mmCIF file of C-alpha atoms in Angstrom:
data_model
loop_
_atom_site.group_PDB
_atom_site.id
_atom_site.type_symbol
_atom_site.label_atom_id
_atom_site.label_comp_id
_atom_site.label_asym_id
_atom_site.label_seq_id
_atom_site.Cartn_x
_atom_site.Cartn_y
_atom_site.Cartn_z
ATOM 1 C CA MET Q 1 -11.824 8.363 8.079
ATOM 2 C CA LYS Q 2 -14.330 5.761 8.287
ATOM 3 C CA GLN Q 3 -13.433 2.521 9.682
ATOM 4 C CA LEU Q 4 -13.669 -0.288 7.305
ATOM 5 C CA ASN Q 5 -14.734 -3.944 7.965
ATOM 6 C CA ASP Q 6 -12.750 -6.373 6.324
ATOM 7 C CA LEU Q 7 -15.033 -6.942 3.311
ATOM 8 C CA GLU Q 8 -14.717 -3.159 2.441
ATOM 9 C CA TRP Q 9 -11.338 -2.656 2.745
ATOM 10 C CA VAL Q 10 -10.477 -5.758 0.664
ATOM 11 C CA THR Q 11 -12.828 -4.304 -1.918
ATOM 12 C CA LEU Q 12 -10.605 -1.222 -2.334
ATOM 13 C CA ALA Q 13 -7.994 -3.385 -4.116
ATOM 14 C CA THR Q 14 -10.393 -4.518 -6.711
ATOM 15 C CA SER Q 15 -9.912 -3.588 -10.627
ATOM 16 C CA LYS Q 16 -12.145 -0.883 -11.854
ATOM 17 C CA ASP Q 17 -12.282 -2.342 -15.273
ATOM 18 C CA LYS Q 18 -15.142 -4.739 -15.095
ATOM 19 C CA LYS Q 19 -15.261 -5.372 -18.915
ATOM 20 C CA THR Q 20 -11.733 -6.804 -19.750
ATOM 21 C CA ARG Q 21 -10.530 -7.879 -16.258
ATOM 22 C CA GLU Q 22 -13.722 -9.267 -14.845
ATOM 23 C CA ASN Q 23 -11.595 -11.868 -12.520
ATOM 24 C CA LEU Q 24 -9.816 -8.859 -10.942
ATOM 25 C CA ALA Q 25 -12.871 -6.717 -10.475
ATOM 26 C CA GLN Q 26 -14.338 -9.070 -7.836
ATOM 27 C CA VAL Q 27 -13.339 -10.259 -4.141
ATOM 28 C CA TYR Q 28 -12.171 -13.856 -3.908
ATOM 29 C CA ARG Q 29 -12.538 -16.275 -1.052
ATOM 30 C CA ASP Q 30 -9.293 -18.556 -0.865
ATOM 31 C CA LYS Q 31 -10.135 -20.940 1.984
ATOM 32 C CA THR Q 32 -9.515 -18.661 5.166
ATOM 33 C CA CYS Q 33 -8.667 -15.449 3.237
ATOM 34 C CA LEU Q 34 -10.633 -12.529 1.412
ATOM 35 C CA VAL Q 35 -8.396 -11.129 -1.352
ATOM 36 C CA ALA Q 36 -8.610 -8.912 -4.112
ATOM 37 C CA THR Q 37 -5.856 -7.289 -6.520
ATOM 38 C CA ASP Q 38 -6.251 -5.092 -9.428
ATOM 39 C CA GLY Q 39 -2.841 -6.396 -10.861
ATOM 40 C CA HIS Q 40 -0.720 -3.428 -9.051
ATOM 41 C CA ARG Q 41 -1.481 -3.942 -5.445
ATOM 42 C CA ILE Q 42 -3.025 -6.727 -3.119
ATOM 43 C CA HIS Q 43 -5.513 -6.542 -0.083
ATOM 44 C CA LEU Q 44 -5.757 -9.656 1.991
ATOM 45 C CA SER Q 45 -7.676 -10.234 5.264
ATOM 46 C CA ASN Q 46 -7.132 -13.584 6.877
ATOM 47 C CA ASN Q 47 -9.361 -14.523 9.771
ATOM 48 C CA LEU Q 48 -12.152 -16.868 8.220
ATOM 49 C CA PRO Q 49 -13.396 -20.333 8.682
ATOM 50 C CA GLU Q 50 -11.805 -22.444 5.875
ATOM 51 C CA LEU Q 51 -13.808 -22.879 2.847
ATOM 52 C CA ALA Q 52 -13.366 -24.017 -0.488
ATOM 53 C CA PRO Q 53 -12.144 -21.324 -2.845
ATOM 54 C CA HIS Q 54 -14.780 -19.342 -4.768
ATOM 55 C CA TYR Q 55 -15.728 -15.762 -6.019
ATOM 56 C CA LEU Q 56 -18.018 -13.938 -3.609
ATOM 57 C CA SER Q 57 -20.062 -13.137 -6.438
ATOM 58 C CA GLY Q 58 -20.376 -16.502 -7.816
ATOM 59 C CA TYR Q 59 -18.440 -15.796 -10.926
ATOM 60 C CA ASP Q 60 -16.930 -18.697 -12.656
ATOM 61 C CA GLY Q 61 -13.458 -17.610 -13.325
ATOM 62 C CA GLN Q 62 -9.589 -18.261 -12.353
ATOM 63 C CA PHE Q 63 -8.091 -15.941 -9.497
ATOM 64 C CA PRO Q 64 -4.585 -14.930 -10.265
ATOM 65 C CA ASP Q 65 -1.789 -16.774 -8.332
ATOM 66 C CA TYR Q 66 -1.577 -13.903 -5.669
ATOM 67 C CA ALA Q 67 0.557 -15.837 -3.256
ATOM 68 C CA TYR Q 68 3.526 -15.979 -5.926
ATOM 69 C CA CYS Q 69 3.816 -12.083 -5.572
ATOM 70 C CA MET Q 70 3.939 -11.884 -1.684
ATOM 71 C CA PRO Q 71 7.082 -11.543 0.039
ATOM 72 C CA LYS Q 72 8.513 -14.817 1.412
ATOM 73 C CA ASN Q 73 10.756 -13.216 4.041
ATOM 74 C CA GLU Q 74 9.221 -10.074 5.271
ATOM 75 C CA ILE Q 75 11.619 -7.443 6.941
ATOM 76 C CA ALA Q 76 10.122 -4.602 8.870
ATOM 77 C CA ILE Q 77 11.890 -1.413 8.381
ATOM 78 C CA PHE Q 78 9.586 1.235 9.543
ATOM 79 C CA GLN Q 79 6.655 1.430 11.985
ATOM 80 C CA LEU Q 80 3.780 3.585 11.903
ATOM 81 C CA PHE Q 81 1.410 4.179 14.897
ATOM 82 C CA ASP Q 82 -2.316 5.144 14.957
ATOM 83 C CA TYR Q 83 -1.772 8.900 14.809
ATOM 84 C CA MET Q 84 0.960 8.672 12.305
ATOM 85 C CA ALA Q 85 -1.077 7.028 9.927
ATOM 86 C CA LYS Q 86 -3.624 9.357 10.224
ATOM 87 C CA ASP Q 87 -1.783 12.355 9.605
ATOM 88 C CA ILE Q 88 0.161 10.696 6.619
ATOM 89 C CA SER Q 89 -3.268 9.493 5.390
ATOM 90 C CA ASN Q 90 -4.617 13.166 5.689
ATOM 91 C CA PHE Q 91 -1.592 14.799 4.179
ATOM 92 C CA LEU Q 92 -1.891 12.397 1.029
ATOM 93 C CA ILE Q 93 -5.453 12.919 0.660
ATOM 94 C CA SER Q 94 -5.079 16.767 0.484
ATOM 95 C CA ALA Q 95 -1.994 16.276 -1.956
ATOM 96 C CA ILE Q 96 -3.992 14.289 -4.117
ATOM 97 C CA SER Q 97 -6.869 16.765 -4.331
ATOM 98 C CA LEU Q 98 -4.286 19.398 -5.101
ATOM 99 C CA VAL Q 99 -2.985 17.319 -8.076
ATOM 100 C CA LYS Q 100 -6.264 16.597 -9.415
ATOM 101 C CA LYS Q 101 -7.310 20.305 -8.912
ATOM 102 C CA MET Q 102 -4.207 21.127 -11.199
ATOM 103 C CA ARG Q 103 -4.935 18.577 -13.829
ATOM 104 C CA LEU Q 104 -1.436 16.964 -13.137
ATOM 105 C CA GLY Q 105 -2.625 13.505 -13.575
ATOM 106 C CA ASN Q 106 -2.140 10.934 -10.570
ATOM 107 C CA ALA Q 107 -0.484 11.688 -7.597
ATOM 108 C CA ALA Q 108 2.687 9.560 -6.458
ATOM 109 C CA VAL Q 109 4.145 9.725 -2.998
ATOM 110 C CA THR Q 110 8.141 9.204 -2.720
ATOM 111 C CA ILE Q 111 9.089 7.733 0.785
ATOM 112 C CA GLU Q 112 12.746 8.397 1.681
ATOM 113 C CA ARG Q 113 14.842 8.802 4.686
ATOM 114 C CA CYS Q 114 15.818 12.327 5.807
ATOM 115 C CA GLY Q 115 19.274 11.494 6.663
ATOM 116 C CA ASP Q 116 22.146 8.694 7.103
ATOM 117 C CA LYS Q 117 21.358 8.401 10.912
ATOM 118 C CA ASP Q 118 17.916 9.503 10.922
ATOM 119 C CA SER Q 119 14.510 7.646 11.763
ATOM 120 C CA SER Q 120 12.336 10.258 9.930
ATOM 121 C CA LEU Q 121 10.675 9.429 6.841
ATOM 122 C CA LEU Q 122 10.091 12.180 4.043
ATOM 123 C CA PHE Q 123 6.895 11.785 2.206
ATOM 124 C CA SER Q 124 7.033 14.238 -0.810
ATOM 125 C CA ILE Q 125 4.135 14.122 -3.744
ATOM 126 C CA THR Q 126 5.006 13.753 -7.548
ATOM 127 C CA HIS Q 127 2.986 13.372 -10.317
ATOM 128 C CA ASN Q 128 3.005 12.315 -13.981
ATOM 129 C CA THR Q 129 2.993 15.707 -15.836
ATOM 130 C CA GLU Q 130 6.376 17.123 -16.943
ATOM 131 C CA GLY Q 131 7.616 20.552 -16.323
ATOM 132 C CA ILE Q 132 5.524 21.152 -12.992
ATOM 133 C CA LYS Q 133 7.080 20.564 -9.742
ATOM 134 C CA LEU Q 134 5.528 20.435 -6.218
ATOM 135 C CA GLU Q 135 8.438 20.965 -4.125
ATOM 136 C CA ASP Q 136 6.491 22.387 -1.086
ATOM 137 C CA VAL Q 137 4.044 19.444 -1.013
ATOM 138 C CA ARG Q 138 5.975 17.244 1.422
ATOM 139 C CA LEU Q 139 5.674 15.881 5.035
ATOM 140 C CA TYR Q 140 8.393 14.761 7.637
ATOM 141 C CA TYR Q 141 7.507 12.122 10.177
ATOM 142 C CA GLN Q 142 9.693 10.482 12.967
ATOM 143 C CA THR Q 143 8.877 6.754 13.098
ATOM 144 C CA GLY Q 144 9.558 3.805 14.794
ATOM 145 C CA ILE Q 145 12.493 1.924 12.986
ATOM 146 C CA ASN Q 146 14.541 -1.463 12.810
ATOM 147 C CA TYR Q 147 17.982 0.014 12.825
ATOM 148 C CA ALA Q 148 19.758 -3.035 11.675
ATOM 149 C CA MET Q 149 18.030 -2.709 8.377
ATOM 150 C CA LEU Q 150 18.087 1.098 7.894
ATOM 151 C CA ASP Q 151 21.314 0.938 6.012
ATOM 152 C CA LYS Q 152 19.590 -1.131 3.292
ATOM 153 C CA PHE Q 153 16.528 1.033 2.988
ATOM 154 C CA GLU Q 154 15.735 2.473 -0.429
ATOM 155 C CA ARG Q 155 13.517 5.356 -1.306
ATOM 156 C CA PHE Q 156 10.740 4.218 -3.510
ATOM 157 C CA ASN Q 157 7.361 5.566 -4.852
ATOM 158 C CA LEU Q 158 3.820 4.435 -4.384
ATOM 159 C CA SER Q 159 0.457 5.378 -5.668
ATOM 160 C CA ALA Q 160 -0.684 7.856 -3.207
ATOM 161 C CA GLN Q 161 -4.056 6.705 -3.496
ATOM 162 C CA PHE Q 162 -3.233 2.810 -3.126
ATOM 163 C CA LEU Q 163 -1.305 3.990 0.003
ATOM 164 C CA VAL Q 164 -4.263 5.957 1.502
ATOM 165 C CA ASP Q 165 -6.775 2.883 0.832
ATOM 166 C CA ALA Q 166 -4.074 0.546 2.662
ATOM 167 C CA LEU Q 167 -3.698 2.715 5.661
ATOM 168 C CA GLN Q 168 -7.355 2.796 6.645
ATOM 169 C CA GLY Q 169 -8.330 1.891 9.806
ATOM 170 C CA PHE Q 170 -5.311 0.589 11.454
ATOM 171 C CA LYS Q 171 -3.575 1.252 14.873
ATOM 172 C CA CYS Q 172 0.001 0.108 13.931
ATOM 173 C CA VAL Q 173 1.513 -0.609 10.619
ATOM 174 C CA SER Q 174 4.781 -1.872 9.648
ATOM 175 C CA ILE Q 175 6.478 -0.934 5.892
ATOM 176 C CA CYS Q 176 8.141 -4.430 5.151
ATOM 177 C CA ALA Q 177 10.043 -5.316 2.213
ATOM 178 C CA ASP Q 178 10.985 -9.071 0.962
ATOM 179 C CA ASP Q 179 14.601 -7.981 -0.341
ATOM 180 C CA PRO Q 180 15.623 -4.423 0.951
ATOM 181 C CA ASN Q 181 18.697 -4.562 -1.336
ATOM 182 C CA SER Q 182 16.507 -4.496 -4.363
ATOM 183 C CA ALA Q 183 15.589 -0.989 -5.474
ATOM 184 C CA PHE Q 184 12.288 -2.353 -6.911
ATOM 185 C CA CYS Q 185 10.885 -4.812 -4.406
ATOM 186 C CA ALA Q 186 7.346 -5.047 -3.375
ATOM 187 C CA ARG Q 187 6.507 -2.939 -0.239
ATOM 188 C CA VAL Q 188 4.080 -4.489 2.025
ATOM 189 C CA LEU Q 189 1.854 -2.878 4.786
ATOM 190 C CA ARG Q 190 1.548 -5.456 7.689
ATOM 191 C CA TYR Q 191 -0.824 -4.667 10.328
ATOM 192 C CA VAL Q 192 0.561 -5.279 13.766
ATOM 193 C CA ASP Q 193 -1.907 -7.665 15.884
ATOM 194 C CA SER Q 194 -3.769 -7.837 12.832
ATOM 195 C CA HIS Q 195 -4.924 -10.354 10.074
ATOM 196 C CA ARG Q 196 -4.774 -7.841 7.370
ATOM 197 C CA LYS Q 197 -1.881 -7.312 4.627
ATOM 198 C CA ALA Q 198 -1.438 -5.158 1.771
ATOM 199 C CA LEU Q 199 1.364 -5.495 -0.902
ATOM 200 C CA ILE Q 200 1.662 -2.369 -3.123
ATOM 201 C CA MET Q 201 4.006 -2.519 -6.082
ATOM 202 C CA PRO Q 202 6.458 0.314 -6.173
ATOM 203 C CA ILE Q 203 6.361 2.580 -9.525
ATOM 204 C CA ARG Q 204 8.871 3.985 -11.604
ATOM 205 C CA LEU Q 205 9.021 7.776 -12.151
ATOM 206 C CA SER Q 206 10.530 9.525 -14.944
#
């Protein structure tokens, strides 16, 4: 998988709808940050000299208040190291391709614990077509873990493609939550010893 620079990685989170969501279809420079959001996720890179906020393209519009959505009290629950992130990304890319070939709509990944005292995570693929199951499309992974927060971890669902995009090019990733007691809280990928951060809103599956 290609190593992306800050601008390339942030751009992945821009909206594809350039006609009706023009303000979300471009990268924004917010003082020391590059940031983009399509309304369902945020990619942020914070390592630049401070400048007045502006769109890189020169677009004259208002960028949404993304800071309001970012967790105020990040709590790291699981940690994925370099080889884990690569394996998980490769699994997700293969699963997304399978779901597309079967014309099952968009692929989602459910992330859950394997057992009450186990630090393994189960990544299983689901989709938005009723009546068809992909029970064998799953991956178990032993992870670094914050045992103090383990009992408060809830299973959650994310867009598989969004998770692939967020995982690109990092050596150590923490899966964090703002409020682990909430079953529908924002999930953040924080890159350890890095200036990048991604927020992905969980999705509900019927």
